[in-house]
PDB file of C-alpha atoms in Angstrom:
ATOM      1  CA  MET A   1      -0.230   0.004   0.169  1.00  0.00           C
ATOM      2  CA  PRO A   2       1.663   3.217  -1.251  1.00  0.00           C
ATOM      3  CA  PHE A   3       0.795   5.252   1.833  1.00  0.00           C
ATOM      4  CA  LEU A   4       1.803   3.491   4.710  1.00  0.00           C
ATOM      5  CA  SER A   5       5.157   2.491   2.714  1.00  0.00           C
ATOM      6  CA  ASP A   6       5.976   6.044   2.842  1.00  0.00           C
ATOM      7  CA  LEU A   7       5.057   6.421   6.267  1.00  0.00           C
ATOM      8  CA  LYS A   8       7.790   3.874   7.506  1.00  0.00           C
ATOM      9  CA  PHE A   9       9.277   6.475   9.237  1.00  0.00           C
ATOM     10  CA  LEU A  10       6.815   7.253  11.685  1.00  0.00           C
ATOM     11  CA  ILE A  11       8.016   4.017  13.734  1.00  0.00           C
ATOM     12  CA  SER A  12      11.249   5.837  14.117  1.00  0.00           C
ATOM     13  CA  ALA A  13      12.701   8.847  15.230  1.00  0.00           C
ATOM     14  CA  ASN A  14      14.481   9.473  12.195  1.00  0.00           C
ATOM     15  CA  GLU A  15      14.976  12.974  10.437  1.00  0.00           C
ATOM     16  CA  HIS A  16      11.645  12.947   8.892  1.00  0.00           C
ATOM     17  CA  PHE A  17      10.046  12.337  12.342  1.00  0.00           C
ATOM     18  CA  LEU A  18      12.151  15.100  14.129  1.00  0.00           C
ATOM     19  CA  LYS A  19      11.437  17.614  11.816  1.00  0.00           C
ATOM     20  CA  GLY A  20       7.628  17.452  11.944  1.00  0.00           C
ATOM     21  CA  SER A  21       4.754  15.896  14.274  1.00  0.00           C
ATOM     22  CA  ARG A  22       3.402  12.276  13.205  1.00  0.00           C
ATOM     23  CA  MET A  23      -0.202  13.888  12.959  1.00  0.00           C
ATOM     24  CA  GLN A  24       1.132  16.558  10.690  1.00  0.00           C
ATOM     25  CA  VAL A  25       3.319  14.787   8.362  1.00  0.00           C
ATOM     26  CA  ILE A  26       0.096  12.131   7.771  1.00  0.00           C
ATOM     27  CA  LYS A  27      -2.511  15.233   7.301  1.00  0.00           C
ATOM     28  CA  SER A  28       0.166  16.502   4.244  1.00  0.00           C
ATOM     29  CA  HIS A  29       0.645  13.192   2.543  1.00  0.00           C
ATOM     30  CA  PHE A  30      -3.197  12.902   3.031  1.00  0.00           C
ATOM     31  CA  ALA A  31      -3.642  16.616   1.290  1.00  0.00           C
ATOM     32  CA  GLU A  32      -1.312  15.283  -1.308  1.00  0.00           C
ATOM     33  CA  TYR A  33      -2.876  12.303  -2.438  1.00  0.00           C
ATOM     34  CA  PHE A  34      -6.519  13.802  -2.180  1.00  0.00           C
ATOM     35  CA  CYS A  35      -4.888  16.648  -4.819  1.00  0.00           C
ATOM     36  CA  ASP A  36      -2.945  14.214  -6.951  1.00  0.00           C
ATOM     37  CA  LEU A  37      -7.144  11.901  -7.025  1.00  0.00           C
ATOM     38  CA  PHE A  38      -8.996  15.251  -7.377  1.00  0.00           C
ATOM     39  CA  ALA A  39      -6.398  16.147 -10.039  1.00  0.00           C
ATOM     40  CA  SER A  40      -6.851  12.971 -11.622  1.00  0.00           C
ATOM     41  CA  GLN A  41     -10.703  12.918 -12.187  1.00  0.00           C
ATOM     42  CA  TYR A  42     -10.647  15.538 -14.365  1.00  0.00           C
ATOM     43  CA  ILE A  43      -6.836  15.253 -16.144  1.00  0.00           C
ATOM     44  CA  SER A  44      -6.295  11.180 -16.287  1.00  0.00           C
ATOM     45  CA  LYS A  45      -2.578  10.535 -15.239  1.00  0.00           C
ATOM     46  CA  TYR A  46      -1.272  13.767 -16.684  1.00  0.00           C
ATOM     47  CA  SER A  47      -0.296  15.335 -13.511  1.00  0.00           C
ATOM     48  CA  GLY A  48       1.784  11.967 -12.688  1.00  0.00           C
ATOM     49  CA  GLU A  49       3.867  12.307 -15.637  1.00  0.00           C
ATOM     50  CA  ILE A  50       4.285  15.803 -14.639  1.00  0.00           C
ATOM     51  CA  LEU A  51       5.097  15.121 -11.415  1.00  0.00           C
ATOM     52  CA  ASP A  52       7.351  12.362 -13.312  1.00  0.00           C
ATOM     53  CA  TYR A  53       9.244  14.661 -15.088  1.00  0.00           C
ATOM     54  CA  ILE A  54      10.212  17.139 -12.596  1.00  0.00           C
ATOM     55  CA  ASP A  55      11.294  14.647  -9.482  1.00  0.00           C
ATOM     56  CA  HIS A  56      12.391  11.792 -11.906  1.00  0.00           C
ATOM     57  CA  PRO A  57      15.581  11.630 -10.173  1.00  0.00           C
ATOM     58  CA  ASN A  58      14.003  11.700  -6.335  1.00  0.00           C
ATOM     59  CA  GLN A  59      11.015   9.038  -7.322  1.00  0.00           C
ATOM     60  CA  THR A  60      10.924   7.424  -4.229  1.00  0.00           C
ATOM     61  CA  ILE A  61      12.111   9.844  -1.758  1.00  0.00           C
ATOM     62  CA  PHE A  62       9.481  10.838   0.386  1.00  0.00           C
ATOM     63  CA  GLY A  63       9.571  14.017   2.917  1.00  0.00           C
ATOM     64  CA  VAL A  64       7.537  15.518   6.097  1.00  0.00           C
ATOM     65  CA  THR A  65       5.569  17.618   3.236  1.00  0.00           C
ATOM     66  CA  HIS A  66       5.068  14.716   0.640  1.00  0.00           C
ATOM     67  CA  PRO A  67       4.609  11.108  -0.217  1.00  0.00           C
ATOM     68  CA  SER A  68       6.846   9.909  -2.821  1.00  0.00           C
ATOM     69  CA  THR A  69       6.367  10.302  -6.291  1.00  0.00           C
ATOM     70  CA  ASP A  70       6.762   6.863  -7.521  1.00  0.00           C
ATOM     71  CA  ASN A  71       3.748   6.163  -4.417  1.00  0.00           C
ATOM     72  CA  ARG A  72       1.685   9.211  -5.829  1.00  0.00           C
ATOM     73  CA  ILE A  73       1.743   7.943  -9.277  1.00  0.00           C
ATOM     74  CA  LYS A  74       0.513   4.440  -7.935  1.00  0.00           C
ATOM     75  CA  ILE A  75      -2.482   5.417  -5.877  1.00  0.00           C
ATOM     76  CA  VAL A  76      -3.988   7.570  -9.042  1.00  0.00           C
ATOM     77  CA  ASP A  77      -2.920   3.967 -11.421  1.00  0.00           C
ATOM     78  CA  LEU A  78      -4.964   2.103  -8.762  1.00  0.00           C
ATOM     79  CA  PHE A  79      -7.693   5.051  -9.505  1.00  0.00           C
ATOM     80  CA  LEU A  80      -7.828   5.538 -13.070  1.00  0.00           C
ATOM     81  CA  SER A  81      -7.680   1.270 -13.478  1.00  0.00           C
ATOM     82  CA  GLN A  82     -10.193   1.455 -10.999  1.00  0.00           C
ATOM     83  CA  LYS A  83      -9.113  -1.356  -9.125  1.00  0.00           C
ATOM     84  CA  ARG A  84      -9.584  -1.285  -5.771  1.00  0.00           C
ATOM     85  CA  ALA A  85      -7.127  -1.108  -2.522  1.00  0.00           C
ATOM     86  CA  PRO A  86      -7.628  -0.002   1.547  1.00  0.00           C
ATOM     87  CA  PHE A  87      -5.732   2.896   1.140  1.00  0.00           C
ATOM     88  CA  LEU A  88      -7.449   3.951  -2.078  1.00  0.00           C
ATOM     89  CA  ASP A  89     -11.240   3.059  -0.755  1.00  0.00           C
ATOM     90  CA  PHE A  90     -10.580   4.935   2.498  1.00  0.00           C
ATOM     91  CA  MET A  91      -9.943   7.855   0.514  1.00  0.00           C
ATOM     92  CA  LEU A  92     -12.520   7.787  -2.039  1.00  0.00           C
ATOM     93  CA  ASP A  93     -15.017   6.546   1.153  1.00  0.00           C
ATOM     94  CA  SER A  94     -13.546   9.792   3.075  1.00  0.00           C
ATOM     95  CA  PHE A  95     -14.004  12.256   0.615  1.00  0.00           C
ATOM     96  CA  GLU A  96     -17.411  11.004   0.001  1.00  0.00           C
ATOM     97  CA  ARG A  97     -18.637  10.784   3.339  1.00  0.00           C
ATOM     98  CA  ILE A  98     -16.775  14.268   3.960  1.00  0.00           C
ATOM     99  CA  THR A  99     -18.470  16.254   1.150  1.00  0.00           C
ATOM    100  CA  GLY A 100     -21.322  14.510  -0.647  1.00  0.00           C
ATOM    101  CA  ASN A 101     -19.474  14.099  -3.281  1.00  0.00           C
ATOM    102  CA  GLU A 102     -17.563  11.257  -5.180  1.00  0.00           C
ATOM    103  CA  ILE A 103     -14.289  11.223  -6.753  1.00  0.00           C
ATOM    104  CA  LYS A 104     -15.027   9.630 -10.295  1.00  0.00           C
ATOM    105  CA  LYS A 105     -13.681   9.991 -13.781  1.00  0.00           C
ATOM    106  CA  ARG A 106     -14.776  12.615 -14.937  1.00  0.00           C
ATOM    107  CA  PHE A 107     -13.244  13.191 -18.067  1.00  0.00           C
ATOM    108  CA  PHE A 108     -13.754  11.436 -21.696  1.00  0.00           C
ATOM    109  CA  ASP A 109     -10.368   9.706 -23.267  1.00  0.00           C
ATOM    110  CA  LEU A 110     -10.255  10.867 -26.790  1.00  0.00           C
ATOM    111  CA  GLY A 111      -7.132   8.528 -27.611  1.00  0.00           C
ATOM    112  CA  ASP A 112      -4.355   9.284 -29.298  1.00  0.00           C
ATOM    113  CA  ASP A 113      -5.707  10.158 -32.865  1.00  0.00           C
ATOM    114  CA  ALA A 114      -8.282  12.726 -31.316  1.00  0.00           C
ATOM    115  CA  PHE A 115      -5.359  15.554 -31.779  1.00  0.00           C
ATOM    116  CA  CYS A 116      -6.244  15.384 -35.595  1.00  0.00           C
ATOM    117  CA  ASP A 117      -9.746  16.380 -34.993  1.00  0.00           C
ATOM    118  CA  LEU A 118      -8.541  19.047 -32.993  1.00  0.00           C
ATOM    119  CA  ALA A 119      -5.913  21.057 -34.992  1.00  0.00           C
ATOM    120  CA  PRO A 120      -7.255  23.841 -36.896  1.00  0.00           C
ATOM    121  CA  ILE A 121      -7.496  23.590 -40.901  1.00  0.00           C
ATOM    122  CA  LYS A 122      -7.498  26.171 -43.465  1.00  0.00           C
ATOM    123  CA  LEU A 123     -10.146  26.010 -45.810  1.00  0.00           C
ATOM    124  CA  THR A 124      -9.562  27.751 -48.924  1.00  0.00           C
ATOM    125  CA  MET A 125     -12.994  27.123 -51.098  1.00  0.00           C
ATOM    126  CA  GLN A 126     -17.025  27.654 -49.872  1.00  0.00           C
ATOM    127  CA  THR A 127     -17.441  24.086 -50.764  1.00  0.00           C
ATOM    128  CA  ILE A 128     -14.968  22.446 -49.088  1.00  0.00           C
ATOM    129  CA  TYR A 129     -16.237  24.587 -45.938  1.00  0.00           C
ATOM    130  CA  HIS A 130     -19.253  22.624 -46.316  1.00  0.00           C
ATOM    131  CA  GLN A 131     -18.372  19.072 -46.531  1.00  0.00           C
ATOM    132  CA  PHE A 132     -16.258  19.879 -43.340  1.00  0.00           C
ATOM    133  CA  LEU A 133     -19.110  20.735 -41.317  1.00  0.00           C
ATOM    134  CA  LEU A 134     -21.307  17.449 -42.656  1.00  0.00           C
ATOM    135  CA  ARG A 135     -18.365  15.335 -41.641  1.00  0.00           C
ATOM    136  CA  ARG A 136     -17.689  16.975 -38.396  1.00  0.00           C
ATOM    137  CA  GLY A 137     -21.321  17.710 -38.083  1.00  0.00           C
ATOM    138  CA  ASN A 138     -23.181  20.711 -38.108  1.00  0.00           C
ATOM    139  CA  PHE A 139     -23.612  22.470 -35.043  1.00  0.00           C
ATOM    140  CA  GLY A 140     -26.366  25.024 -35.969  1.00  0.00           C
ATOM    141  CA  ASN A 141     -28.918  21.850 -36.505  1.00  0.00           C
ATOM    142  CA  LYS A 142     -29.289  19.307 -33.805  1.00  0.00           C
ATOM    143  CA  ASP A 143     -31.004  16.657 -36.270  1.00  0.00           C
ATOM    144  CA  GLN A 144     -27.702  16.874 -38.601  1.00  0.00           C
ATOM    145  CA  THR A 145     -25.833  13.638 -37.617  1.00  0.00           C
ATOM    146  CA  LYS A 146     -22.227  13.169 -38.488  1.00  0.00           C
ATOM    147  CA  LEU A 147     -21.322  11.118 -41.560  1.00  0.00           C
TER     148      LEU A 147
END
């Protein structure tokens, strides 16, 4: 379980324990995991990829205020893959009990080739423009279907 593997230092009086109280460390780690889960419900795994890019050499190192990047990525991956784990269930259940809302996937996965659909194109002739509207769907006419 990612959370507990980071907090092994709470058992012994090492430099991390001496820098902060147990409860403050736990609160800080919970807050970071919550932020990661909250963001991932909207932006998928991309916050983890940014963390990995920024902190790659120190991925397994944890501190008083932050869990290890490796474990932060693991908990998000568990959430996105809809796998169950005791700590993840605890986080999700706690959030729902406190707020009345659930953390859930709130994004649509466009796939790898969706970028081509979003890239701007230069329309040089009116007939091409009309064909483009027919193929992409005419947003002004709800009865129009995509071809």
